[in-house]
Amino acid sequence: NPARINVPIGIKHIYTTNYASFIVSTEDDLYGFGLCALLGNKYTIDTCDIQKIPIPGKVKLMSTSSVPRIGVITMDNKFYKWGLNITGVPTEIIHMDTSSIPPGVEIVDFSLGEQHEVVLGSNGLVYAAGYGLYVRNQVKCNVNIQTSFVTY
């Protein structure tokens, strides 16, 4: 039977990974509960207690993957991510460098996977960051960029 969880905040959005659940409150703050909701060693949660996640800023967008990887775009267009890295080690919250996205271009949507992040700008362009093989203009290219974005 599903357990009822007492949520002491107004809920705007709910997200889940294989190990944790996240709530964006009506005040645009981020909360998490469940195994590894906060991941990085000093923030790990192993309970169903809902705790506020220390994101610097208010949440505009959020995305999760099953790895688990979690990403947040704040109201001031900053990108933060955390989760298990490729070797399965929990990471702290990482601020992604979005300086290759032109000033004035808002991030309107994004997705992240095990080793990649892709964002959609308000100018209609897609920006990507991560490790591995990707295709650009039908030419296979190796990218080894962890924290800055390439324009498509």
GROMACS .gro file of N, CA, C and O in nm, residues 60-61 73 77 79 98 100-111 117-129 149-152:
model
  140
   60LYS      N    1   1.285   2.759  -1.145
   60LYS     CA    2   1.202   2.787  -1.262
   60LYS      C    3   1.168   2.656  -1.333
   60LYS      O    4   1.053   2.633  -1.368
   61LEU      N    5   1.268   2.570  -1.353
   61LEU     CA    6   1.250   2.442  -1.421
   61LEU      C    7   1.328   2.335  -1.346
   61LEU      O    8   1.430   2.363  -1.284
   73ILE      N    9   1.695   2.473  -1.316
   73ILE     CA   10   1.719   2.606  -1.370
   73ILE      C   11   1.649   2.702  -1.275
   73ILE      O   12   1.532   2.686  -1.244
   77ASN      N   13   1.811   3.218  -1.439
   77ASN     CA   14   1.867   3.147  -1.556
   77ASN      C   15   1.997   3.074  -1.524
   77ASN      O   16   2.079   3.050  -1.612
   79PHE      N   17   2.196   2.723  -1.397
   79PHE     CA   18   2.176   2.579  -1.410
   79PHE      C   19   2.258   2.509  -1.302
   79PHE      O   20   2.378   2.527  -1.292
   98THR      N   21   2.694   2.855  -1.807
   98THR     CA   22   2.604   2.884  -1.920
   98THR      C   23   2.648   3.009  -1.996
   98THR      O   24   2.569   3.067  -2.070
  100SER      N   25   2.817   3.042  -2.257
  100SER     CA   26   2.809   3.031  -2.403
  100SER      C   27   2.668   3.057  -2.454
  100SER      O   28   2.647   3.070  -2.575
  101ILE      N   29   2.572   3.066  -2.365
  101ILE     CA   30   2.435   3.104  -2.403
  101ILE      C   31   2.431   3.256  -2.402
  101ILE      O   32   2.464   3.318  -2.302
  102PRO      N   33   2.393   3.319  -2.515
  102PRO     CA   34   2.401   3.465  -2.525
  102PRO      C   35   2.321   3.536  -2.416
  102PRO      O   36   2.216   3.488  -2.373
  103PRO      N   37   2.369   3.653  -2.372
  103PRO     CA   38   2.294   3.732  -2.274
  103PRO      C   39   2.154   3.762  -2.327
  103PRO      O   40   2.135   3.786  -2.446
  104GLY      N   41   2.057   3.756  -2.237
  104GLY     CA   42   1.919   3.783  -2.276
  104GLY      C   43   1.842   3.662  -2.324
  104GLY      O   44   1.721   3.666  -2.338
  105VAL      N   45   1.913   3.551  -2.352
  105VAL     CA   46   1.846   3.427  -2.393
  105VAL      C   47   1.810   3.349  -2.267
  105VAL      O   48   1.897   3.312  -2.189
  106GLU      N   49   1.683   3.326  -2.248
  106GLU     CA   50   1.635   3.250  -2.132
  106GLU      C   51   1.637   3.100  -2.164
  106GLU      O   52   1.613   3.060  -2.278
  107ILE      N   53   1.665   3.019  -2.064
  107ILE     CA   54   1.650   2.874  -2.079
  107ILE      C   55   1.502   2.844  -2.059
  107ILE      O   56   1.447   2.872  -1.953
  108VAL      N   57   1.437   2.790  -2.163
  108VAL     CA   58   1.292   2.766  -2.156
  108VAL      C   59   1.258   2.619  -2.132
  108VAL      O   60   1.145   2.588  -2.095
  109ASP      N   61   1.355   2.529  -2.153
  109ASP     CA   62   1.333   2.388  -2.126
  109ASP      C   63   1.469   2.320  -2.123
  109ASP      O   64   1.567   2.371  -2.177
  110PHE      N   65   1.476   2.203  -2.056
  110PHE     CA   66   1.602   2.129  -2.055
  110PHE      C   67   1.577   1.984  -2.016
  110PHE      O   68   1.470   1.948  -1.966
  111SER      N   69   1.678   1.903  -2.044
  111SER     CA   70   1.674   1.763  -2.007
  111SER      C   71   1.816   1.720  -1.973
  111SER      O   72   1.912   1.779  -2.021
  117GLU      N   73   2.365   1.709  -2.075
  117GLU     CA   74   2.261   1.806  -2.046
  117GLU      C   75   2.231   1.879  -2.177
  117GLU      O   76   2.321   1.911  -2.252
  118VAL      N   77   2.104   1.902  -2.203
  118VAL     CA   78   2.061   1.974  -2.323
  118VAL      C   79   1.960   2.079  -2.278
  118VAL      O   80   1.868   2.049  -2.203
  119VAL      N   81   1.980   2.204  -2.324
  119VAL     CA   82   1.886   2.311  -2.291
  119VAL      C   83   1.835   2.375  -2.419
  119VAL      O   84   1.903   2.377  -2.521
  120LEU      N   85   1.712   2.425  -2.412
  120LEU     CA   86   1.650   2.497  -2.522
  120LEU      C   87   1.645   2.644  -2.482
  120LEU      O   88   1.592   2.679  -2.377
  121GLY      N   89   1.701   2.730  -2.568
  121GLY     CA   90   1.700   2.872  -2.541
  121GLY      C   91   1.576   2.938  -2.598
  121GLY      O   92   1.512   2.887  -2.691
  122SER      N   93   1.543   3.054  -2.545
  122SER     CA   94   1.427   3.130  -2.594
  122SER      C   95   1.448   3.177  -2.738
  122SER      O   96   1.353   3.217  -2.804
  123ASN      N   97   1.572   3.169  -2.788
  123ASN     CA   98   1.602   3.202  -2.928
  123ASN      C   99   1.581   3.084  -3.022
  123ASN      O  100   1.608   3.093  -3.141
  124GLY      N  101   1.533   2.969  -2.969
  124GLY     CA  102   1.507   2.851  -3.049
  124GLY      C  103   1.627   2.762  -3.071
  124GLY      O  104   1.616   2.657  -3.135
  125LEU      N  105   1.744   2.799  -3.020
  125LEU     CA  106   1.864   2.717  -3.035
  125LEU      C  107   1.876   2.618  -2.920
  125LEU      O  108   1.828   2.643  -2.809
  126VAL      N  109   1.942   2.506  -2.950
  126VAL     CA  110   1.967   2.402  -2.851
  126VAL      C  111   2.114   2.410  -2.811
  126VAL      O  112   2.202   2.425  -2.896
  127TYR      N  113   2.140   2.400  -2.682
  127TYR     CA  114   2.276   2.402  -2.628
  127TYR      C  115   2.296   2.272  -2.552
  127TYR      O  116   2.208   2.227  -2.479
  128ALA      N  117   2.413   2.208  -2.569
  128ALA     CA  118   2.438   2.079  -2.506
  128ALA      C  119   2.572   2.078  -2.437
  128ALA      O  120   2.667   2.145  -2.477
  129ALA      N  121   2.582   1.999  -2.330
  129ALA     CA  122   2.707   1.978  -2.258
  129ALA      C  123   2.711   1.833  -2.213
  129ALA      O  124   2.608   1.770  -2.195
  149PHE      N  125   2.849   2.472  -2.235
  149PHE     CA  126   2.757   2.428  -2.340
  149PHE      C  127   2.807   2.459  -2.479
  149PHE      O  128   2.873   2.559  -2.502
  150VAL      N  129   2.775   2.370  -2.574
  150VAL     CA  130   2.803   2.385  -2.716
  150VAL      C  131   2.672   2.421  -2.783
  150VAL      O  132   2.567   2.362  -2.752
  151THR      N  133   2.673   2.514  -2.878
  151THR     CA  134   2.551   2.557  -2.950
  151THR      C  135   2.527   2.467  -3.069
  151THR      O  136   2.619   2.436  -3.144
  152TYR      N  137   2.401   2.429  -3.091
  152TYR     CA  138   2.363   2.353  -3.211
  152TYR      C  139   2.286   2.442  -3.304
  152TYR      O  140   2.206   2.519  -3.263
   0.00000   0.00000   0.00000
